[in-house]
Coordinates of C-alpha atoms in Angstrom, one line a residue:
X1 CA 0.0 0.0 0.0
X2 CA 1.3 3.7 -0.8
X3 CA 0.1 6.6 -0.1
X4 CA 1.4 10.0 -2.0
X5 CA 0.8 13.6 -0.3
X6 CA 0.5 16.6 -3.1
X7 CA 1.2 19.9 -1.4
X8 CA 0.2 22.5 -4.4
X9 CA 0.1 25.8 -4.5
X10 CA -3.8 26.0 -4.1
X11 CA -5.0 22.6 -2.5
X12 CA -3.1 19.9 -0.6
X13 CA -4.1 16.8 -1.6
X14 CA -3.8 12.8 -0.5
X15 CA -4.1 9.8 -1.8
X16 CA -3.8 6.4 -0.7
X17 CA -3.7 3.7 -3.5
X18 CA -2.3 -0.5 -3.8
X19 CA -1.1 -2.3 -6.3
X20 CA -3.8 -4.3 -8.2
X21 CA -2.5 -6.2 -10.9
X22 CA -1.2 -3.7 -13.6
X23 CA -3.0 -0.7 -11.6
X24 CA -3.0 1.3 -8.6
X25 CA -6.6 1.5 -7.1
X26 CA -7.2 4.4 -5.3
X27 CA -8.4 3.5 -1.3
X28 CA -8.9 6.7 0.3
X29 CA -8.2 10.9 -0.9
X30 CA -8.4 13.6 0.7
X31 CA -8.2 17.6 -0.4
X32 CA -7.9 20.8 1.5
X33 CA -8.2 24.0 -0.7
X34 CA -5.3 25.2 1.4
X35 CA -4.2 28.3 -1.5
X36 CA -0.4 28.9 -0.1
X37 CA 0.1 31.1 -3.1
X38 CA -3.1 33.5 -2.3
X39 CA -0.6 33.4 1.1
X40 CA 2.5 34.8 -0.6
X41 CA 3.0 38.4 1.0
X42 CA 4.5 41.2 -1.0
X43 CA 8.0 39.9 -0.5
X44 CA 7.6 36.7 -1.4
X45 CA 7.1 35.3 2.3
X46 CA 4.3 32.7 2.8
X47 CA 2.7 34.1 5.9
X48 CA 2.0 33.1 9.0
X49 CA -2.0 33.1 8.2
X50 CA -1.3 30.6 5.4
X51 CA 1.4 28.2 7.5
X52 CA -1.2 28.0 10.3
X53 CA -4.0 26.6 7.7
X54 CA -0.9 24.4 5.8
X55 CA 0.3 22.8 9.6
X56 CA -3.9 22.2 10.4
X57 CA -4.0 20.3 7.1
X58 CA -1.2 18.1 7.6
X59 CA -2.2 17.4 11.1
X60 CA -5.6 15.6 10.0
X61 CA -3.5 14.0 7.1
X62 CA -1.3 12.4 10.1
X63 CA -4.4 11.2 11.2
X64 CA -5.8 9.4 8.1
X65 CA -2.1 8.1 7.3
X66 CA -1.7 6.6 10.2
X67 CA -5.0 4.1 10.1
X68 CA -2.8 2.5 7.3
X69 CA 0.7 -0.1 7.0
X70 CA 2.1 1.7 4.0
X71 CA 5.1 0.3 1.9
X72 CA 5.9 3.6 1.2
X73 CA 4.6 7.2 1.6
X74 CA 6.3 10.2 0.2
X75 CA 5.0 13.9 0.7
X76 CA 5.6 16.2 -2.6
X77 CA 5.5 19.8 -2.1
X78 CA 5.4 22.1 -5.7
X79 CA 5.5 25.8 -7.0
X80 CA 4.7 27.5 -4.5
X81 CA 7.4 25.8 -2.0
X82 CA 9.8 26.5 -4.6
X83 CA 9.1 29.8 -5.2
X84 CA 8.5 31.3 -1.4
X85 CA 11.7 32.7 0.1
X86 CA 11.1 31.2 3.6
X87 CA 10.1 27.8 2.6
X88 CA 13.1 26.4 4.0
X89 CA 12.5 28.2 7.4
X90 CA 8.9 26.5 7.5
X91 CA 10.1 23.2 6.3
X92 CA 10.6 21.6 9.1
X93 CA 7.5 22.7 11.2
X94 CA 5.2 21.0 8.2
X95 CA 7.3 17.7 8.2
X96 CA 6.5 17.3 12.0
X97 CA 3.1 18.4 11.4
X98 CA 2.8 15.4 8.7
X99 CA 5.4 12.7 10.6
X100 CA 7.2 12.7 7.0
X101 CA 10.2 14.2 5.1
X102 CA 8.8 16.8 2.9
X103 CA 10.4 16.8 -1.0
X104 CA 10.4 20.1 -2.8
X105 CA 10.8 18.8 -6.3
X106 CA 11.4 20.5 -9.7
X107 CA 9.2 21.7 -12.2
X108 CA 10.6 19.5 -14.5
X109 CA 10.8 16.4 -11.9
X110 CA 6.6 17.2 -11.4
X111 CA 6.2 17.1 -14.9
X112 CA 7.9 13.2 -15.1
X113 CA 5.5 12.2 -12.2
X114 CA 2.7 13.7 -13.5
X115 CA 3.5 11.9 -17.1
X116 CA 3.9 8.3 -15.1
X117 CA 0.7 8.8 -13.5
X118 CA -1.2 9.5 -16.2
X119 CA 1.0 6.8 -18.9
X120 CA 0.1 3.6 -16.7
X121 CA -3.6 4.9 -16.4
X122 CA -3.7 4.9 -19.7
X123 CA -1.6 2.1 -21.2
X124 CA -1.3 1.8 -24.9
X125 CA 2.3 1.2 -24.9
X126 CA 2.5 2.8 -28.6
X127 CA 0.8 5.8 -28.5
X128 CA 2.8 9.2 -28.5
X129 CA 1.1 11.6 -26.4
X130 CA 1.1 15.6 -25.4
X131 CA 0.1 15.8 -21.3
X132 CA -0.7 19.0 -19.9
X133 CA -0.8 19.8 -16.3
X134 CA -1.8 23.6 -15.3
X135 CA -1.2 23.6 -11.3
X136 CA -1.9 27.1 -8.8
X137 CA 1.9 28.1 -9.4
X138 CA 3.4 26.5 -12.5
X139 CA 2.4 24.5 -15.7
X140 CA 3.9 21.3 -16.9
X141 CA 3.8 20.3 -20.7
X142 CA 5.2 16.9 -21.2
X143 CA 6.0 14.9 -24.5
X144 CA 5.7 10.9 -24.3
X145 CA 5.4 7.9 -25.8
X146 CA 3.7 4.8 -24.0
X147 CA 5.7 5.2 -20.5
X148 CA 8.6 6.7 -21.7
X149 CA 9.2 10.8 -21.4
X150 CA 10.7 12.2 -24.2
X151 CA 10.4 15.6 -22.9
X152 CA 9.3 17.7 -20.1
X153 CA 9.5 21.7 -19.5
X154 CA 7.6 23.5 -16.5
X155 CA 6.0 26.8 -17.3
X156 CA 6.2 29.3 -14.2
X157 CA 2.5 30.6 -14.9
X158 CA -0.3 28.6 -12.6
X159 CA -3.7 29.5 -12.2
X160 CA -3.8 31.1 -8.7
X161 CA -1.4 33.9 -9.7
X162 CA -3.2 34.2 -12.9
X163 CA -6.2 35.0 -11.3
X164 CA -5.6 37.4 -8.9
X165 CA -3.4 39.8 -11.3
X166 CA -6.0 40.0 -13.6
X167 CA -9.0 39.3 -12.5
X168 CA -8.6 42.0 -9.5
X169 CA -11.4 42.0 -6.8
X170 CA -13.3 39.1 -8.9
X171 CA -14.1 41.5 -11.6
X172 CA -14.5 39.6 -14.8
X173 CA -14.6 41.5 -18.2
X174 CA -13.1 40.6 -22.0
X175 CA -10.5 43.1 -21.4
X176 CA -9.1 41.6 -18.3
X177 CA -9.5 37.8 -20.1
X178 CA -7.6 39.0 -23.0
X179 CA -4.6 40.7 -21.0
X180 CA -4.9 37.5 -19.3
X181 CA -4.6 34.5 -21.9
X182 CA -1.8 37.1 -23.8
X183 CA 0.0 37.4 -20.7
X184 CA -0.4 33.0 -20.8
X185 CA 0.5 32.8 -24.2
X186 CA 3.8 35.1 -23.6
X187 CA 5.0 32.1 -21.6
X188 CA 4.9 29.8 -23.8
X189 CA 5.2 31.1 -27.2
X190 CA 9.5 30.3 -27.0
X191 CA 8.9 27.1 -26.0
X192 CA 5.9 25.6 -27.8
X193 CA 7.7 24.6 -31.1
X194 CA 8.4 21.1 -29.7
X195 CA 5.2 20.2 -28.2
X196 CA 2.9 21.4 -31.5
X197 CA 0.8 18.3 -32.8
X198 CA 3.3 17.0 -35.7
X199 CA 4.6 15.1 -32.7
X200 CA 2.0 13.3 -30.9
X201 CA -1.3 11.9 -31.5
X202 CA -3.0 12.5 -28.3
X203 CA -3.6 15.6 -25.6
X204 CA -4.6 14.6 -22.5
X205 CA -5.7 17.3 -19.6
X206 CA -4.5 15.9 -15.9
X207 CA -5.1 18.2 -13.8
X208 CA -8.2 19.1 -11.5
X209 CA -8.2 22.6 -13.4
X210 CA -8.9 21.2 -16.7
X211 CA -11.0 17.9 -15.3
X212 CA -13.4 20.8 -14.2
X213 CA -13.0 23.1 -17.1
X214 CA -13.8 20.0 -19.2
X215 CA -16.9 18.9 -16.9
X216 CA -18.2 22.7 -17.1
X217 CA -18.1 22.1 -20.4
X218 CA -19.7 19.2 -21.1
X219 CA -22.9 19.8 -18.3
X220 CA -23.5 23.2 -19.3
X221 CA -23.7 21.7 -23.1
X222 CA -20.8 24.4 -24.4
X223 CA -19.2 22.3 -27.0
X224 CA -17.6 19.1 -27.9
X225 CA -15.3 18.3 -25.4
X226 CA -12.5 20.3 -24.4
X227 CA -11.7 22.6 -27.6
X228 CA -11.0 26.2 -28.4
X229 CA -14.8 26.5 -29.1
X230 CA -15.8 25.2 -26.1
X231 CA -13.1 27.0 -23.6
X232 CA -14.4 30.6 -25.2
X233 CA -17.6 29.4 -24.5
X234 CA -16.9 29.3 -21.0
X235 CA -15.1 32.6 -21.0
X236 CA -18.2 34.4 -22.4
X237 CA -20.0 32.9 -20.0
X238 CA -17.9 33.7 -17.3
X239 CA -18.1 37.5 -18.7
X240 CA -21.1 37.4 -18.3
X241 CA -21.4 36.9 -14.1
X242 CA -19.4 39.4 -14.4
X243 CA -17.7 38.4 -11.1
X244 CA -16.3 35.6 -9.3
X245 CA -18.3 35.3 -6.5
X246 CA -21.7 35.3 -8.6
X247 CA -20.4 32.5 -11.1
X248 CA -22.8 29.7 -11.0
X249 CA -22.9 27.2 -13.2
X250 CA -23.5 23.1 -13.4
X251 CA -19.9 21.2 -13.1
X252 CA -18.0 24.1 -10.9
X253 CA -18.0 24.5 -7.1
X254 CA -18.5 27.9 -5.8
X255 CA -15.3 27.4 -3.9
X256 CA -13.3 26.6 -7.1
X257 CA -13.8 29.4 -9.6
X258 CA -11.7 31.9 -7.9
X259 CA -8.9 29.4 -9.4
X260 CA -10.7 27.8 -12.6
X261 CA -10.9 31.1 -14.2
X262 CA -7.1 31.8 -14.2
X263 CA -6.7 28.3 -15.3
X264 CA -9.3 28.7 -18.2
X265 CA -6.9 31.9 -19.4
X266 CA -4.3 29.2 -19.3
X267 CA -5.5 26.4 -21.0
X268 CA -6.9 28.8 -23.9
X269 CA -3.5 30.2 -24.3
X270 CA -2.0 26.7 -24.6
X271 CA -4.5 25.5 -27.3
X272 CA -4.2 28.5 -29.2
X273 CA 0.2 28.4 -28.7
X274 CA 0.3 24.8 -29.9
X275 CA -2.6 24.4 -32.0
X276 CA -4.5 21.6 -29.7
X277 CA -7.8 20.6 -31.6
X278 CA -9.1 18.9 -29.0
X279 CA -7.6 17.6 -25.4
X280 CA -8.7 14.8 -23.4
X281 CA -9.7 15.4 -19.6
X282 CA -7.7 12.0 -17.7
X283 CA -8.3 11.8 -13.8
X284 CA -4.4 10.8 -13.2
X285 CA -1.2 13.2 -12.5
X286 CA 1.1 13.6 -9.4
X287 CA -0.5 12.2 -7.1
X288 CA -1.0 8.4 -9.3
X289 CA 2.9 9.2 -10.4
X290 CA 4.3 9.2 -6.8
X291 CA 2.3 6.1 -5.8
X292 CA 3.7 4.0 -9.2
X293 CA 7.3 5.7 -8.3
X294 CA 7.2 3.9 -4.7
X295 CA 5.9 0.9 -6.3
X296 CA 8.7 0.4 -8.9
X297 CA 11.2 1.4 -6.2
X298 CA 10.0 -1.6 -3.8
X299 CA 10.2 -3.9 -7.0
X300 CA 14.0 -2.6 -7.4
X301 CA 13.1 0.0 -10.7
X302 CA 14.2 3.1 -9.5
X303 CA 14.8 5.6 -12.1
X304 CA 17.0 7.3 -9.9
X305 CA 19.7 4.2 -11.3
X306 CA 19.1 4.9 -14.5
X307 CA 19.3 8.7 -14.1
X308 CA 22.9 8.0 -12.5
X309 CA 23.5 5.6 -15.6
X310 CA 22.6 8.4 -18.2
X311 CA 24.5 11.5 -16.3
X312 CA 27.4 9.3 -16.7
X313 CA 27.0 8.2 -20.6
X314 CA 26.5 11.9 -21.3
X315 CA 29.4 13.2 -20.0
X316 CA 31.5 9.8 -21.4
X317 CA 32.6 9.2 -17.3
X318 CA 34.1 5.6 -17.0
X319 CA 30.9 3.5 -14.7
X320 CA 33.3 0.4 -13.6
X321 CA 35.5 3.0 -12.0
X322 CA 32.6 4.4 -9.8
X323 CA 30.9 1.1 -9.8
X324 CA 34.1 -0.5 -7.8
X325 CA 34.1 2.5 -5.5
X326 CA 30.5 2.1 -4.5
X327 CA 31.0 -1.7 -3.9
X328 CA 34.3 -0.9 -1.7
X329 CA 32.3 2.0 -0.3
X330 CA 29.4 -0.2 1.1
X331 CA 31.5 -2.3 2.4
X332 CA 33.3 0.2 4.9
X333 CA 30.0 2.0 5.6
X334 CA 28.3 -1.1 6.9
X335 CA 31.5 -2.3 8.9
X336 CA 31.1 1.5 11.1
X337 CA 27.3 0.4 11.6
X338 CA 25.3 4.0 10.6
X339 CA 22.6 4.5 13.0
X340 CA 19.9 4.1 10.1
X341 CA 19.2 2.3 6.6
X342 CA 19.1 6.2 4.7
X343 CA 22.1 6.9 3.7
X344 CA 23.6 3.9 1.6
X345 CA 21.8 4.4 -1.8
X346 CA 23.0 7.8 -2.0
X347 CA 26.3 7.1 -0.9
X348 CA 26.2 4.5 -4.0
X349 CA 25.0 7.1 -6.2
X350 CA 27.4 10.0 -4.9
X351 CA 30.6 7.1 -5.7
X352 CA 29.2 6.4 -9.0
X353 CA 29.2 9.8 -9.8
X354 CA 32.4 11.2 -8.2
X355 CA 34.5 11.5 -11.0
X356 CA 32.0 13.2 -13.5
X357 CA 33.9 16.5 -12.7
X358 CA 36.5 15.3 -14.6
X359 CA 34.4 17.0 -18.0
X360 CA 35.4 20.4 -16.5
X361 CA 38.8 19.9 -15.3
X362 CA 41.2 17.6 -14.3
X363 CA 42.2 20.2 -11.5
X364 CA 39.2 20.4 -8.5
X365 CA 37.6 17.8 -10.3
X366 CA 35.3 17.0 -7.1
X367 CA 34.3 20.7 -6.9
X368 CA 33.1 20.6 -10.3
X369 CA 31.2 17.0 -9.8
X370 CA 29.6 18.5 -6.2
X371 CA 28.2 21.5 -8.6
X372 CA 27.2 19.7 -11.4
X373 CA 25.1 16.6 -9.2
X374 CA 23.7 19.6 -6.6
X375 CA 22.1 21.6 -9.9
X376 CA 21.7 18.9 -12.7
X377 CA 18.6 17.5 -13.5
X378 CA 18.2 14.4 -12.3
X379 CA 14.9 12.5 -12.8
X380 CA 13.9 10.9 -9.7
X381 CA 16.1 12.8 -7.0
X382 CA 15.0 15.4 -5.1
X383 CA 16.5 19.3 -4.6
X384 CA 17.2 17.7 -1.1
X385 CA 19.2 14.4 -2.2
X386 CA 21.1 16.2 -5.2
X387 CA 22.7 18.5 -2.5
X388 CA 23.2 15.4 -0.1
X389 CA 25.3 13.9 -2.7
X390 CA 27.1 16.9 -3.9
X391 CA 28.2 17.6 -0.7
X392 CA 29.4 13.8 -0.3
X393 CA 31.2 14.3 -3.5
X394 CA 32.9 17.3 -2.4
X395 CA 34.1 15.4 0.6
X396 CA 35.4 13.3 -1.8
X397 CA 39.3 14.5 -1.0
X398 CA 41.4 17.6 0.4
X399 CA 40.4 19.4 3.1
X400 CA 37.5 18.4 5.6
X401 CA 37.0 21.7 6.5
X402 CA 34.4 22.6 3.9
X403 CA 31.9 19.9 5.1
X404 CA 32.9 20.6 8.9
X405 CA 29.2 21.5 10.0
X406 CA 27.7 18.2 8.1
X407 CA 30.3 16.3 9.7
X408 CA 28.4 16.6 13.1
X409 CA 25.7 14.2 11.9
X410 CA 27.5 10.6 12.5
X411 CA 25.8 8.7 9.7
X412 CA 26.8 11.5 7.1
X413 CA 30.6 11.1 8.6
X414 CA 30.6 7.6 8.0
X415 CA 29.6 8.2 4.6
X416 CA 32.2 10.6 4.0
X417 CA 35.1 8.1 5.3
X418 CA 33.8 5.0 3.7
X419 CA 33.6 7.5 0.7
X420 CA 37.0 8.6 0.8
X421 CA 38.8 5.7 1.9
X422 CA 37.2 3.9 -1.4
X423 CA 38.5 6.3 -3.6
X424 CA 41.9 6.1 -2.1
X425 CA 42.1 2.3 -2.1
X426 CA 40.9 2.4 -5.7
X427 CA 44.0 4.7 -6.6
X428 CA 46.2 2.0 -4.2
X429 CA 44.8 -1.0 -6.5
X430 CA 43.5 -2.4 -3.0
X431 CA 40.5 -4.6 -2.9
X432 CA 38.2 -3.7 0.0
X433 CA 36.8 -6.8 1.8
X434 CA 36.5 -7.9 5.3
X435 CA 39.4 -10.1 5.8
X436 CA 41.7 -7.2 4.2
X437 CA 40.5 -4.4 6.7
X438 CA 38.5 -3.5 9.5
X439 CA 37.1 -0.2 9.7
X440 CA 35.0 1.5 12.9
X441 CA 33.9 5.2 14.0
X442 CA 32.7 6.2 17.4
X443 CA 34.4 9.0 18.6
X444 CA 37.3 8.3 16.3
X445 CA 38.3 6.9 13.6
X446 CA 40.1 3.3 13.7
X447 CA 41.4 1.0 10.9
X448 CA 43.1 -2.2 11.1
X449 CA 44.9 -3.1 8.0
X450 CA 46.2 -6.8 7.1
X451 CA 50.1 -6.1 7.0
X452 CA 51.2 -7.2 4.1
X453 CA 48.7 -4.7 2.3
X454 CA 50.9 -2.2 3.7
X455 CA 54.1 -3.5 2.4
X456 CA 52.2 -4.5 -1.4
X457 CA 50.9 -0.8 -1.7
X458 CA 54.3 1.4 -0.9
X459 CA 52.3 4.8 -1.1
X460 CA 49.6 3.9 1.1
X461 CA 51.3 4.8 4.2
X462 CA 51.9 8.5 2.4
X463 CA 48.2 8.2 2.1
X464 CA 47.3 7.6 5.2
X465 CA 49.2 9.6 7.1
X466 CA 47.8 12.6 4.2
X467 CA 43.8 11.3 5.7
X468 CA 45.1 11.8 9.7
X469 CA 46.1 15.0 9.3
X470 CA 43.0 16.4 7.3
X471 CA 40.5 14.8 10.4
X472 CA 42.4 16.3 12.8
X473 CA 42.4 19.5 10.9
X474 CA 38.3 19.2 12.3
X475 CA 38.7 17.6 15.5
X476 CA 38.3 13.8 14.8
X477 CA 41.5 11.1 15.6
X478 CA 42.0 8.8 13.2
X479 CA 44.2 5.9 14.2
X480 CA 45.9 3.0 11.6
X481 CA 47.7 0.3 12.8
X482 CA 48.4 -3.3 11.2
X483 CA 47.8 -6.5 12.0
X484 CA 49.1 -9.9 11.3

């Protein structure tokens, strides 16, 4: 059983789902119309108004989550997380308000979800497809065939914003829905060459912005489905109220059409910008793409593997090299028992990917791989991991002193000796098992090595003695001796 939290810029939403054969079945949702981004202040702060109703919301999602055994749950916060310039400081009181760790993922890593939601609702493992996913705070336009992405770009313009810069005090007129869908249109008229229909068959609307546009539609008898006919025939009727508050028609909940009416300015502008004849309304997106995610990671498919895989061929870095650090690295982690299971798989990842700095420069080589893993995009990792590893990576070799404060968590300091050592046996030619070496961390560091891998290797003593002195440059001992 999964279950897959969606904190969006106008609702939080959750869902608990389990694997049924080749489908996830949905159990249980739930959906506050929280609208962080009506909470952004002037400077770009989420207030304290709108953290109070986000904390209240996640405190009643504790509740529902735990009346379940999950196999995995992950909690998925988008735009407007990204966007407000004290999300970090709220952070952490919304992951104890939830019980969870809280991932602020990219526009472009909500777009892949979104597409894997809606790819194994569908099936039809041929068809080539357009998804288009218009959110409170940013819209996702996604280019697939069957389950695989061939590309993904997220628009900042999201219907919450949309509506209150142009539709000001719930006025609507044609002049304010003009400068609205042009102001749409703006954002997308650089980037819509590759998404127009020459390369898909299919459009398919995911989100709860155009589910509802399409069911206004289709109740109030305004057209054919969702088409450029039908979406001006839901502006003129929306000009026609004349203002939010009085708009009421079949298929829209009062509560909803402060935010439907900037996302109708939206999806008109993308229909006209690509030249969509028609688009399909498809009750699958984030929410069903983080729940299949978990699934294929329990069953050992994470596409965070084969995201390290393809950083690697693209920059033509050598895998066996990273793929014998990793192994040695394992190995020395587990023999200084880390206080939890979280760390490994990134500290596989971060070996695999030490050396990709090596593009840049031969020269700081593991500054330029700590950059390049922190800002890449990744499918699959979150802003959180990426900087996890990079700073891993940077720990790589030299100095300590630029990871001093991270060196205070244990687990983290583990991961940086088992990283190093790796790296430095892999240079020596030394294969890391354990009958060669023994390796533990408390307080300080200890290592036993077998004797006549001393004498073998004749610069690994220059080594070591190199490795003492940069921990107790920070404060730790680190003490070799051999044995027989």
């Amino acid at each position: 059983m999964y279950a897959a939290v969606d904190l969006g810029s106008n609702s939080f939403r959750l869902s608990i789902g389990q694997h049924d054969g080749d489908r996830i079945r949905v159990l249980n949702s739930m959906r506050e119309p929280i609208r962080l981004a009506a909470g952004l202040d002037a400077a770009g702060n989420l207030t304290e108004e709108a953290l109070q109703r986000a904390l209240l919301c996640l405190k009643n999602f504790r509740v529902a989550l735990a009346a379940y055994s999950f196999d995995g749950v992950r909690v998925v916060a988008t735009a407007i997380l990204r966007q407000a310039r004290n999300a970090a400081d709220f952070l952490p009181q919304l992951e104890q308000a939830i019980g969870y760790p809280i991932e602020i993922i990219s526009g472009e890593e909500e777009g892949r979800l979104i597409y894997m939601g809606v790819a194994n609702a569908l099936g039809q493992p041929n068809e080539s497809r357009l998804v288009v996913d218009i959110g409170g705070g940013s819209t996702e336009l996604i280019l697939g065939r069957g389950l695989d992405i061939e590309r993904v770009e997220s628009f900042s313009v999201g219907s919450v914003k949309q509506s209150l810069s142009f539709f000001v005090n719930g006025r609507v007129d044609a002049r304010s829905f003009e400068a609205a869908v042009l102001s749409a249109r703006s954002h997308f008229e650089d980037g819509a060459p590759p998404y127009h229909p020459e390369y898909w068959k299919r459009a398919y609307g995911s989100s709860g912005t155009i589910r509802a546009i399409g069911e206004i539609i289709e109740k109030n008898k305004l057209g054919e489905g969702i088409t450029l006919a039908g979406l001006n025939a839901v502006r003129k009727r929306f000009i026609e109220f004349g203002q939010v508050s009085k708009i009421d028609m079949p298929g829209l909940r009062p509560d909803r059409a402060s935010t439907v009416i900037g996302g109708l300015a939206i999806l008109i502008a993308v229909v006209q910008e690509l030249g969509i004849e028609r688009m399909e309304p498809i009750d699958a997106g984030l929410r069903m793409g983080v729940m299949w995610d978990l699934y294929l990671r329990s069953t050992r498919r994470d596409r965070r593997d084969e995201s390290v895989r393809a950083f690697l061929a693209r920059f033509h870095i050598e895998a066996d090299r990273g793929s014998r650090v990793a192994d040695a690295a394992a190995i020395l982690f587990a023999q200084m028992k880390p206080n939890s299971d979280t760390l490994p798989r990134h500290l596989a990842w971060s070996a695999q990917l030490h050396e990709v700095g090596l593009v840049v420069s031969q020269t700081g080589y593991h500054k330029h791989a700590a950059y390049m893993v922190e800002n890449a995009d990744l499918p699959g990792f979150t802003t959180r991991e990426q900087k996890l590893m990079g700073r891993l990576i940077l720990a790589q070799k030299g100095n300590l002193r630029k990871v001093s404060e991270q060196l205070s968590d244990s687990d983290f300091a583990k991961a940086v000796v088992a990283l190093r050592l790796a790296i430095l046996f892999m240079h020596c030619r030394i294969e890391v098992d354990d009958r060669a070496l023994r390796l533990r961390m408390k307080n300080r560091i200890d290592l036993e090595l077998k004797r006549d891998c001393v004498s073998n290797h004749p610069t690994l003593s220059y080594w070591m003695e190199k490795e003492q002195e940069f921990w107790d440059e920070v404060g730790v001992d680190f003490s070799v001796r051999t044995v027989a």
